[in-house]
Coordinates of C-alpha atoms in Angstrom, one line a residue:
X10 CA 11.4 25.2 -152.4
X11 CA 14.5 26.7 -153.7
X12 CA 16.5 26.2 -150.3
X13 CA 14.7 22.3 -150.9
X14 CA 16.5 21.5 -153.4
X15 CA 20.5 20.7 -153.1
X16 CA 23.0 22.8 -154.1
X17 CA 25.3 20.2 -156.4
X18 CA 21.8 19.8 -158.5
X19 CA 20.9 23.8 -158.9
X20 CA 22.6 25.3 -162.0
X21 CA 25.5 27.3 -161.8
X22 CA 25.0 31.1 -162.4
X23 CA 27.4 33.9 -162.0
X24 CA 28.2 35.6 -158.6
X25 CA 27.1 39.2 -159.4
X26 CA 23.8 38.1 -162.1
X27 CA 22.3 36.2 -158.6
X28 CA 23.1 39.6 -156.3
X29 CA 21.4 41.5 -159.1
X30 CA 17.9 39.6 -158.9
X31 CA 18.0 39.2 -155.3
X32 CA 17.8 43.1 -154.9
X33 CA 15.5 43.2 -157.8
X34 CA 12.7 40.9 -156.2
X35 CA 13.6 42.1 -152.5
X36 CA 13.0 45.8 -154.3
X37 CA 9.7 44.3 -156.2
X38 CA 8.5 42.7 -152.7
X39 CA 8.5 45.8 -150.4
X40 CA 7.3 48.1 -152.8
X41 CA 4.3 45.6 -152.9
X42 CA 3.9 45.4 -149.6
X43 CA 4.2 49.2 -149.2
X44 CA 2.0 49.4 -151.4
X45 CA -0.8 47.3 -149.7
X46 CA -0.1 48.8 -146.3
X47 CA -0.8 52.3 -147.6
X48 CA -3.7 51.1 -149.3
X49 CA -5.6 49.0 -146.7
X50 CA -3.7 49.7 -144.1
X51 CA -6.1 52.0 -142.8
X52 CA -9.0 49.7 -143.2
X53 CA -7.5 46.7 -141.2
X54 CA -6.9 48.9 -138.2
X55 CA -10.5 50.1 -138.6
X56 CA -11.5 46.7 -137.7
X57 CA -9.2 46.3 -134.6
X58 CA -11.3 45.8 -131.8
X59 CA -10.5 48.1 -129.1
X60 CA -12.3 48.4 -125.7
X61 CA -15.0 51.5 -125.7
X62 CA -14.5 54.8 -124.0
X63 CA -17.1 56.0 -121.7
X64 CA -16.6 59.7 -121.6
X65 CA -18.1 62.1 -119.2
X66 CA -19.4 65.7 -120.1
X67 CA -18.5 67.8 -118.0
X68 CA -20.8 70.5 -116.8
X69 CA -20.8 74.3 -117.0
X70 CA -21.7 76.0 -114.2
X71 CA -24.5 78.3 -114.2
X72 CA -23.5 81.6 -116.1
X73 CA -25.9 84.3 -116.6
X74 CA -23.9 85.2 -119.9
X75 CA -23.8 81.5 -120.9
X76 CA -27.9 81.5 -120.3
X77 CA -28.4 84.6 -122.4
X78 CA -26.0 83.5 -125.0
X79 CA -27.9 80.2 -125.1
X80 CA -31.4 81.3 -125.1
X81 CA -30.4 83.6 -128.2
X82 CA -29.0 80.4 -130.3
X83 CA -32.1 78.4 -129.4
X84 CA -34.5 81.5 -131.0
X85 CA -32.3 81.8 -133.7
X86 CA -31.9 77.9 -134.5
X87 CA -35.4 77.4 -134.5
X88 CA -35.9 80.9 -136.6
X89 CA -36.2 78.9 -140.1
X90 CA -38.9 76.4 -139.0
X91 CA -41.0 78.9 -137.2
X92 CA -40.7 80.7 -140.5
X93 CA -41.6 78.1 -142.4
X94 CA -44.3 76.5 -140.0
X95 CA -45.9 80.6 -140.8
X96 CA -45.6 80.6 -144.3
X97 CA -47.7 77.0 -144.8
X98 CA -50.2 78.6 -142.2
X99 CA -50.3 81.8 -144.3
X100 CA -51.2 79.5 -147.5
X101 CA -53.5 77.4 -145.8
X102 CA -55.6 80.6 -144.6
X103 CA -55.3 82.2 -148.0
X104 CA -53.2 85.7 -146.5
X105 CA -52.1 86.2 -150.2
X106 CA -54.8 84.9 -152.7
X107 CA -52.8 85.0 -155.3
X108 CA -49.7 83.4 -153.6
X109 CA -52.3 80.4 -152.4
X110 CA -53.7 80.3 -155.9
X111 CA -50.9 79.4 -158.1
X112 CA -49.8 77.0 -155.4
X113 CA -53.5 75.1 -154.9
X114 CA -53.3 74.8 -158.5
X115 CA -49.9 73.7 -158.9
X116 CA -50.4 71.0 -156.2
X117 CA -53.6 69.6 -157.6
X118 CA -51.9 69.5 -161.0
X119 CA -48.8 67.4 -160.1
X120 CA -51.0 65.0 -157.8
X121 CA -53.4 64.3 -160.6
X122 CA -50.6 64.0 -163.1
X123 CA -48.4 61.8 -160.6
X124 CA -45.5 64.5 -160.1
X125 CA -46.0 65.0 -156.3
X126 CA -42.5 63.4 -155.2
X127 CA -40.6 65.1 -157.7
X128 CA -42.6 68.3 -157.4
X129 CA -41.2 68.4 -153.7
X130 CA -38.1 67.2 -154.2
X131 CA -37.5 70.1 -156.9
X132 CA -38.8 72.3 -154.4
X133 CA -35.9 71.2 -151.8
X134 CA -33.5 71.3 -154.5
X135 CA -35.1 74.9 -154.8
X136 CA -34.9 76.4 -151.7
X137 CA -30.9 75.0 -151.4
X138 CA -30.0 76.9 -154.6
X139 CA -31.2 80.1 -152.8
X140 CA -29.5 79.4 -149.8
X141 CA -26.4 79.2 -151.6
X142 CA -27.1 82.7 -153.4
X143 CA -28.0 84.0 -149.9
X144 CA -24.7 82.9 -148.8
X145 CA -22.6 83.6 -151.6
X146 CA -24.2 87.1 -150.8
X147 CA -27.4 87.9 -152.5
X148 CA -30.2 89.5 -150.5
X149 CA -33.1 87.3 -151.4
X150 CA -35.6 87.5 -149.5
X151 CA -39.1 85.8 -150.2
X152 CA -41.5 85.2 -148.1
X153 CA -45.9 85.1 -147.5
X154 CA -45.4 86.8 -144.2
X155 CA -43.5 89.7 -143.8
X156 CA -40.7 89.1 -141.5
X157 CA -40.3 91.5 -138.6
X158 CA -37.1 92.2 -137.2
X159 CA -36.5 92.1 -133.4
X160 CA -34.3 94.4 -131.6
X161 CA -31.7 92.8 -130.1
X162 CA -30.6 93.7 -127.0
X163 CA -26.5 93.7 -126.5
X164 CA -25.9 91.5 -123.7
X165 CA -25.0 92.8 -120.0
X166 CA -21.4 92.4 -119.0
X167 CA -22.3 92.6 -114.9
X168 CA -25.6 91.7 -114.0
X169 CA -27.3 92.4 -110.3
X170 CA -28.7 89.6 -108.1
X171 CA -32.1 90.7 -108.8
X172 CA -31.6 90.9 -112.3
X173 CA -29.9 87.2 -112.3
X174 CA -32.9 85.9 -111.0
X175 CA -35.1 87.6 -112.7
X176 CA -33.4 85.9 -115.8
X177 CA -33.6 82.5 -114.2
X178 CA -36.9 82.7 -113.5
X179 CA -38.2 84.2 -117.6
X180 CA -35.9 80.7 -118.5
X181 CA -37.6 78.7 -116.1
X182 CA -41.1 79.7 -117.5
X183 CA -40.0 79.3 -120.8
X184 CA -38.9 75.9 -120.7
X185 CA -41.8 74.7 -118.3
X186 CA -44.0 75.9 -120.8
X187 CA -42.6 74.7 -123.8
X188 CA -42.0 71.1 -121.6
X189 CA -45.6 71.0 -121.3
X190 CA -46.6 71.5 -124.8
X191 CA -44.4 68.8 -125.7
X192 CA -45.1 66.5 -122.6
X193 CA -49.3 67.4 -123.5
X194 CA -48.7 66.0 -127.3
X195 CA -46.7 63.0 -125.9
X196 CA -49.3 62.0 -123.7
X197 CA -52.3 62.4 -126.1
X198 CA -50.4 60.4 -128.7
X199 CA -49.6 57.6 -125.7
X200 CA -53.1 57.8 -124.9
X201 CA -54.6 57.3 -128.5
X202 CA -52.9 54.3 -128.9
X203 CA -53.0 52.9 -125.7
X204 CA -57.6 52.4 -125.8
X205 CA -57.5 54.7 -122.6
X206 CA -60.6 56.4 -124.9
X207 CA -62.0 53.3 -126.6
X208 CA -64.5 55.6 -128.3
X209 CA -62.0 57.4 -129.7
X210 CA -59.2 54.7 -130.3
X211 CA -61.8 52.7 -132.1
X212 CA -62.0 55.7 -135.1
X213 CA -58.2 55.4 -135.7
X214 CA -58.6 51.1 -135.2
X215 CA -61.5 51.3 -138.6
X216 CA -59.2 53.8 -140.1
X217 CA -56.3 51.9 -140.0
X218 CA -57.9 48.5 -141.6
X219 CA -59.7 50.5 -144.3
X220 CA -56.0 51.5 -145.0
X221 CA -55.0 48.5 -145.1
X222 CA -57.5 46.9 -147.5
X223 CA -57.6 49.1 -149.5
X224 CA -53.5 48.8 -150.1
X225 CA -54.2 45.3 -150.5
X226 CA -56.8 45.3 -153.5
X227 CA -55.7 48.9 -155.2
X228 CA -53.2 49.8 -156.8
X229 CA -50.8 52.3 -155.1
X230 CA -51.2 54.8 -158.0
X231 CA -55.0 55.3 -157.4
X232 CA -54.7 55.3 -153.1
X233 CA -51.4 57.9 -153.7
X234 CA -54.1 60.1 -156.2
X235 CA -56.8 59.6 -153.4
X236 CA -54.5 60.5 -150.6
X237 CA -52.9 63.2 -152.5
X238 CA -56.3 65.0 -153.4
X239 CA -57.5 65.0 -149.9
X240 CA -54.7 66.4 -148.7
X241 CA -54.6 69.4 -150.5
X242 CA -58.3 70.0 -150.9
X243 CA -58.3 70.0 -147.0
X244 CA -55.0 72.0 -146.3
X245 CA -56.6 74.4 -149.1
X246 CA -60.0 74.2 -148.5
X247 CA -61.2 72.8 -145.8
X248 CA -59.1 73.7 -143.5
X249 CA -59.4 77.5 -144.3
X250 CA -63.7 77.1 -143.9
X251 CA -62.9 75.7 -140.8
X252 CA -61.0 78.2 -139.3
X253 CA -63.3 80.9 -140.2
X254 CA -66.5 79.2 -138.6
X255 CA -65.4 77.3 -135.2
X256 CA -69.1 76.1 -134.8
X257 CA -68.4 73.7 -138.0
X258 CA -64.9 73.0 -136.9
X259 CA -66.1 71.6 -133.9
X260 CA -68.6 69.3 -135.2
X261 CA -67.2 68.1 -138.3
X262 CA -63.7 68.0 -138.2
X263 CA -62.8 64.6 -137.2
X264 CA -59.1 65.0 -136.6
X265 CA -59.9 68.2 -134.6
X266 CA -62.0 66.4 -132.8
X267 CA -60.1 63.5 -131.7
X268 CA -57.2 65.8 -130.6
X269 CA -59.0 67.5 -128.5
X270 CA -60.7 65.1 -127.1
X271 CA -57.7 62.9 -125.8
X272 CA -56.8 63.4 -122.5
X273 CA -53.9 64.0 -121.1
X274 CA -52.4 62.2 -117.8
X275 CA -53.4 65.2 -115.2
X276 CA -57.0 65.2 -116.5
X277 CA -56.9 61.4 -116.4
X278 CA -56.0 62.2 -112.9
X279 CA -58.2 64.4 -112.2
X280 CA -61.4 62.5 -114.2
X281 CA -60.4 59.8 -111.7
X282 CA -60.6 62.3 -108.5
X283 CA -63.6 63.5 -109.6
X284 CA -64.9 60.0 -109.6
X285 CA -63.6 59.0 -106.4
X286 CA -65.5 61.8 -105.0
X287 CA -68.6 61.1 -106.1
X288 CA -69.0 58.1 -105.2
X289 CA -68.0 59.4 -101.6
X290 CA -70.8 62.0 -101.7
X291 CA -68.8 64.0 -99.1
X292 CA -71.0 66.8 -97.5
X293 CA -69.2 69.2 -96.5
X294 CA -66.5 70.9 -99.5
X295 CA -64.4 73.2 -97.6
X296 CA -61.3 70.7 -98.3
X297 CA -60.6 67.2 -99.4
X298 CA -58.6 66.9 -95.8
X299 CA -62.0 67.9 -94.3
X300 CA -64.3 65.8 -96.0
X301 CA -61.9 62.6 -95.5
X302 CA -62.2 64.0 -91.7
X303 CA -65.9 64.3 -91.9
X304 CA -65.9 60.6 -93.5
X305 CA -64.1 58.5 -91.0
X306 CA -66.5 60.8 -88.3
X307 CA -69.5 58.8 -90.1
X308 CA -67.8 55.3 -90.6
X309 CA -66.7 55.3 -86.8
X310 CA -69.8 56.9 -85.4
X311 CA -71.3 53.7 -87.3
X312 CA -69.2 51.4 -85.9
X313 CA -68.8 52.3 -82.5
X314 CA -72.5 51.5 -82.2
X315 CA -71.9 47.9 -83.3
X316 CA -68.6 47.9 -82.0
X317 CA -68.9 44.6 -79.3
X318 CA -65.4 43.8 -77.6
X319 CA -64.1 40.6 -77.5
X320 CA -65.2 38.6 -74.6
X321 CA -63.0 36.0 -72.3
X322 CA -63.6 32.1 -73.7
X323 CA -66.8 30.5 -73.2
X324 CA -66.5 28.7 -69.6
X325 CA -64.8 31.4 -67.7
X326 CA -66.7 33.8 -65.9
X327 CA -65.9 37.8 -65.7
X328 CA -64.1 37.6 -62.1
X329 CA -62.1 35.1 -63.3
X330 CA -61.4 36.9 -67.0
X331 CA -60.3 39.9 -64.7
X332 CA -58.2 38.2 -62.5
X333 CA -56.3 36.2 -65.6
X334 CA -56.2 37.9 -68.7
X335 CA -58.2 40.1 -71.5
X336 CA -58.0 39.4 -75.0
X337 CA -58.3 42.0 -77.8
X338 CA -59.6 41.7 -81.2
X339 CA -56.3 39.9 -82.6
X340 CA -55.1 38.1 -79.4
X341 CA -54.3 38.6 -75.5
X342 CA -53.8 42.1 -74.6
X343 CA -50.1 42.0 -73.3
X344 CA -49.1 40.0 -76.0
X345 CA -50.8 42.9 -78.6
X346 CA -48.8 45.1 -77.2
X347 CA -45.8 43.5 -75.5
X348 CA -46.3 44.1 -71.7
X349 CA -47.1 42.3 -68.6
X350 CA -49.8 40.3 -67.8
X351 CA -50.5 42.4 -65.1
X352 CA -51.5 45.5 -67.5
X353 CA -55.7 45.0 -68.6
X354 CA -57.7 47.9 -69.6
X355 CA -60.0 49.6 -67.2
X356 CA -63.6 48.6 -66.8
X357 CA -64.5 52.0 -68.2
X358 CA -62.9 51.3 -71.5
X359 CA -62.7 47.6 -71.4
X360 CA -63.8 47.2 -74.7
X361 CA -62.1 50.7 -76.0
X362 CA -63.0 53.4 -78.1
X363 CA -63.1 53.9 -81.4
X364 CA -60.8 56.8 -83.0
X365 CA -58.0 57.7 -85.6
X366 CA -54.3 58.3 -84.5
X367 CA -53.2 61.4 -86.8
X368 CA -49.5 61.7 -86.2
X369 CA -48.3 64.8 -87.6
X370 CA -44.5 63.6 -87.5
X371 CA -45.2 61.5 -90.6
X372 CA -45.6 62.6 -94.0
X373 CA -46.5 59.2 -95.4
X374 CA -50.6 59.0 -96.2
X375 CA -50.5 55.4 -94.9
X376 CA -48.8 56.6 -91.2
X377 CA -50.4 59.9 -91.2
X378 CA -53.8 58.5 -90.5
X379 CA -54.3 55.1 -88.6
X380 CA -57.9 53.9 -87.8
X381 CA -57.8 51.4 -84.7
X382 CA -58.6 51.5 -80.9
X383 CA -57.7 53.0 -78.3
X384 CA -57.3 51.7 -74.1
X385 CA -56.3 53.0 -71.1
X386 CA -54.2 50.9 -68.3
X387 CA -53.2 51.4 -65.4
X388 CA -49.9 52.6 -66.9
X389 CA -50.6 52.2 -70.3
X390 CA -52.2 54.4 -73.1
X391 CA -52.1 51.7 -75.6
X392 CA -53.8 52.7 -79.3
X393 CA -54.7 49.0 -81.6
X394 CA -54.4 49.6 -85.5
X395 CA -57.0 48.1 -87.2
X396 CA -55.2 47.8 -90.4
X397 CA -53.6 44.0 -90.8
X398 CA -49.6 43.6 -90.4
X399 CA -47.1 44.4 -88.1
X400 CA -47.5 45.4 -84.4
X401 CA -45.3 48.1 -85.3
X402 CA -48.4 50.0 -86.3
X403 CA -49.4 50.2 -82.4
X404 CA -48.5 52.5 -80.4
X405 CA -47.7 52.4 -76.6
X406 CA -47.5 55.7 -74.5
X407 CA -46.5 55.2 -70.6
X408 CA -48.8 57.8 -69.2
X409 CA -45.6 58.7 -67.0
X410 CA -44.0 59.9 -69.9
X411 CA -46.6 62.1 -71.1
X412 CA -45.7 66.1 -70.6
X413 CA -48.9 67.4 -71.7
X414 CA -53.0 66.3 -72.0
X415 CA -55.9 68.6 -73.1
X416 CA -58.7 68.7 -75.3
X417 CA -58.4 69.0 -79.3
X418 CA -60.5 70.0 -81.7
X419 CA -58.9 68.9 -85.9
X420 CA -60.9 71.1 -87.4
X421 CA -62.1 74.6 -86.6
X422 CA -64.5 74.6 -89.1
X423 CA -66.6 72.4 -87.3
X424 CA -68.9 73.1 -84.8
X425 CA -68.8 72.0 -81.1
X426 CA -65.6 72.1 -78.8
X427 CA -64.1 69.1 -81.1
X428 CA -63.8 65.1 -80.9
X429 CA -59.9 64.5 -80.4
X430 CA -57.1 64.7 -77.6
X431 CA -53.7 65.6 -77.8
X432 CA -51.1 63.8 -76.2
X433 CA -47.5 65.4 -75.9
X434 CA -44.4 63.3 -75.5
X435 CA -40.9 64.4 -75.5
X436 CA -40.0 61.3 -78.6
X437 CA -42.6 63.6 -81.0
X438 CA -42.4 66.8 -82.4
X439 CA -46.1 67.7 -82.8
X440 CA -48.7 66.5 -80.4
X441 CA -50.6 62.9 -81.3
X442 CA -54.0 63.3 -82.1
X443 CA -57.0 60.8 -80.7
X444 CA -59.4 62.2 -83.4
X445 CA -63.0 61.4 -84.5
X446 CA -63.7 59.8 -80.9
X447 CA -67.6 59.7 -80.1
X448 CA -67.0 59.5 -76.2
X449 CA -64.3 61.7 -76.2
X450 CA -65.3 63.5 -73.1
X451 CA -65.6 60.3 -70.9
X452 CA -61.8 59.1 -72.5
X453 CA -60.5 62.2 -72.2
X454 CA -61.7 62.2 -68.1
X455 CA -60.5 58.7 -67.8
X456 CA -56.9 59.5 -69.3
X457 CA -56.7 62.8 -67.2
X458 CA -57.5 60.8 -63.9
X459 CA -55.5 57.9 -64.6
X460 CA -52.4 60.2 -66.1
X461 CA -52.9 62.5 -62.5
X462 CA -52.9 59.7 -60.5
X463 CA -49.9 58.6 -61.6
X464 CA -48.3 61.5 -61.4
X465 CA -49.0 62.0 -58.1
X466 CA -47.9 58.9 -57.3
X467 CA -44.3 59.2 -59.1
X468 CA -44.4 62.6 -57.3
X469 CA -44.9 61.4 -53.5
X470 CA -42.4 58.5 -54.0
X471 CA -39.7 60.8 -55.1
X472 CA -40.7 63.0 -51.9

C-alpha cells in the first residue's frame, strides 16, 4: 500500500530518520522469522511427505559363537519372568506359610475394601524402587524361592565339527520344543473359539452371556468384588487343594478341564484317521499301505465278478464288431487310446481285467495308485483309468519297447506267489506294477506270448 500511494502526496521525512526505520523493521522482520523457523521449523518438515524406505536386514551367517552368545541372552532375558512365574507358583502352593499368609490376607483386604488397582500399581511402583537400589548398587535380594546359581561355562574360541553339530542339534531341540508348546496353546485357543468341541465351546458361549448380563444390571463395584474374591480364593485356595489331590482336580476343575480337553490340530488329525479307519474295518494291520492294498484286493475281486464289457451296438453281430471296431467303457478303443483302428484287444481279454497301476516314479497319492483296466493288443499293452478326466491318465506300452516281464508279488507279507506283473521300460525308473489282478496268471501268459511273439518277429526281420 505504501508503494500505492504517490510520492508528491507522502509526507516529506528526512533522508537518514527513513534509513533508520527501514533497518529497524527489516532487523524486527528476520528476527521474527528466525524465530518461527527455529521454533516450528522442525515440525513443518515432520509433516513433509517423503516416499518410504524398505530396508532389508541382512543376515548373519551361521556362527557357532554367535549361537552360543545368543542362546545365553535368550536365558538371561527371560530370567526375570521365569523368576517371577516361580514365585506366584511358590505362593499359590503355600512353599512359605507365612510369606502366602500375609499376602492372602493382604489381597482379600484391598479387594473387599476396593484398593486392588492401586494395591498393584503400588506394588509396580515397588518393585521399580528396588531395581533402582539394585542398580545404584545395593544387594537386595528377595525372593520365595531360593535362586540357584548356574555355572557358566566360558565360551569355546575353536570348536570341532562334531562339537558344532552337536550345538546345532541341543538348539534345534530346544526351539522345536519350545515351538510346540507355543504352537499347542495357539491351537487349543483357535480351537475353543472356533466350536471344533461344541461341548466344550458351549461352556465358555453360557459363560460369556452370564458375563454379560450381569455387567448390564450390576454395578461394576459389586461384579469387580465378585471377580476379585474368586480370584484370590482360587489362586489361594483352591488351586493349592487341587494340586495336592489330582483325583479332585480332574473332576472338578472346570478350567482344567477344558484345557485339557481341547485338542490340538495333530490329534484332530489323528481323531479323523482313526475314524476313517474304522469305518474301513481293514483286516489285516501290519501297515496302512497294506490294508489300503488289501482293500482295493476286495473292491476289485467284487467287481471283476460283475464286471460285463461293453458290447458292439445293438444290430451288429460279433464277426462284424471284430472286423470294424471295439468300444470300451468311455468310447471306441483307438480313439481311448489314440491308435489305429486296426489295434482291438484279444479275444482272451476282450473285455479286460481288472487291476491297479502302481507307478513308483510318482510321489503324488493321486498318480501313485490308479484303478482302471487293463488290455492286450496285438502291439499294444494299453491300461484304462477308471477315474474321470483326461486321457493322460492312460497309459500305452508298445510291447516292443518293453526290456523286461515277470511275475510280482506287492506285498511279501501276503501269502501265495502274488497278484501283480511288472513291466520294465527304459522311459521309467522302477518297474510298473499290474497289481491286485484276480486272473493274473492267465494275463500274465497272454502278455508273455504276445510280448515273445513280437519279439521274435522284430528279431527275424532284422535277420
Amino acid at each position: 500500500r505504501a508503494e500505492e500511494v504517490p510520492a508528491a502526496q507522502q509526507p516529506a521525512k528526512p533522508q537518514g530518520q527513513a534509513n533508520g526505520t527501514d533497518k529497524r523493521s527489516h532487523t524486527v522482520c528476520s528476527r521474527l522469522q528466525k524465530w518461527f523457523c527455529d521454533k516450528f521449523g522442525e515440525y513443518v518438515e515432520d509433516f513433509r511427505f517423503q516416499p518410504e524406505e524398505n530396508t532389508v536386514e541382512t543376515e548373519e551367517p551361521l556362527s557357532a559363537r554367535r549361537l552360543t552368545e545368543n542362546m545365553r541372552r535368550l536365558k538371561r532375558g527371560a530370567k526375570p519372568v521365569t523368576n517371577f512365574v516361580k514365585n506366584l507358583s511358590a505362593l499359590s502352593d503355600w512353599y512359605s506359610i507365612y510369606t502366602s499368609a500375609i499376602a492372602f490376607i493382604i489381597y482379600m483386604n484391598a479387594v473387599w475394601h476396593g484398593w486392588a488397582i492401586p494395591m498393584f500399581l503400588f506394588l509396580a511402583i515397588l518393585r521399580l524402587s528396588l531395581n533402582y537400589l539394585i542398580a545404584r548398587g545395593w544387594r537386595i535380594q528377595w525372593s520365595i524361592v531360593p535362586e540357584v546359581s548356574e555355572h557358566m561355562e566360558p565360551p569355546k574360541e575353536d570348536l570341532t565339527v562334531s562339537e558344532k553339530f552337536q550345538l546345532v542339534l541341543d538348539v534345534a531341540q530346544k526351539a522345536q520344543n519350545l515351538f510346540g508348546k507355543m504352537a499347542d496353546i495357539l491351537e487349543k485357543i483357535k480351537n475353543l473359539f472356533m466350536w471344533v468341541q461344541p461341548e466344550i465351546t458351549q461352556k465358555l458361549y453360557i459363560a460369556l452371556w452370564a458375563a454379560f448380563i450381569a455387567s448390564c444390571f450390576l454395578p461394576y463395584r459389586i461384579i469387580g468384588l465378585a471377580l476379585g474374591l474368586y480370584a484370590g480364593i482360587k489362586f489361594f485356595l483352591i488351586d493349592f487343594i487341587f494340586k495336592r489331590c489330582p483325583r479332585l482336580r480332574a473332576k472338578y476343575d472346570t478350567p482344567y478341564i477344558i484345557w485339557i480337553s481341547l485338542p490340538t490340530d495333530p490329534q484332530l488329525k489323528e481323531r479323523s484317521n482313526a475314524t476313517v479307519s474304522r469305518r474301513v474295518r481293514v483286516i489285516n494291520p501290519f501297515s496302512l499301505y497294506f490294508g489300503i492294498v488289501f482293500l482295493f484286493l476286495q473292491l476289485q475281486t467284487a467287481a471283476s465278478r460283475s464286471y460285463v464289457g461293453s458290447s458292439a451296438p445293438a444290430g451288429i453281430s460279433k464277426d462284424e464288431d471284430t472286423s470294424r471296431f471295439h468300444t470300451t467303457k468311455r468310447g471306441n478303443f483307438h480313439e481311448v487310446f489314440n491308435l489305429s483302428e486296426n489295434e482291438r484287444p484279444l479275444a482272451v481279454c476282450e473285455n479286460g481285467w481288472r487291476c491297479c497301476l502302481i507307478n513308483r516314479d510318482r510321489k503324488m497319492p493321486t498318480d501313485y495308485i490308479r484303478n482302471g483296466v487293463l488290455y492286450v493288443t496285438e502291439n499294444y499293452l494299453c491300461f484304462e483309468s477308471s477315474k474321470s478326466g483326461s486321457s493322460k491318465r492312460n497309459k500305452v506300452i508298445k510291447l516292443s519297447d518293453i526290456t523286461d516281464i515277470q511275475k510280482y508279488k506287492v506285498l511279501s507279507v501276503l501269502p501265495g506267489s502274488g497278484m501283480g506283473i511288472a513291466v520294465s521300460t527304459p522311459s521309467t525308473q522302477k518297474p510298473l506294477v499290474f497289481g491286485a489282478m484276480v486272473h493274473r496268471d492267465e494275463a500274465f501268459e497272454t502278455i508273455f506270448s504276445q510280448y515273445v511273439k513280437i519279439t521274435s518277429a522284430s528279431s527275424s526281420s532284422e535277420s
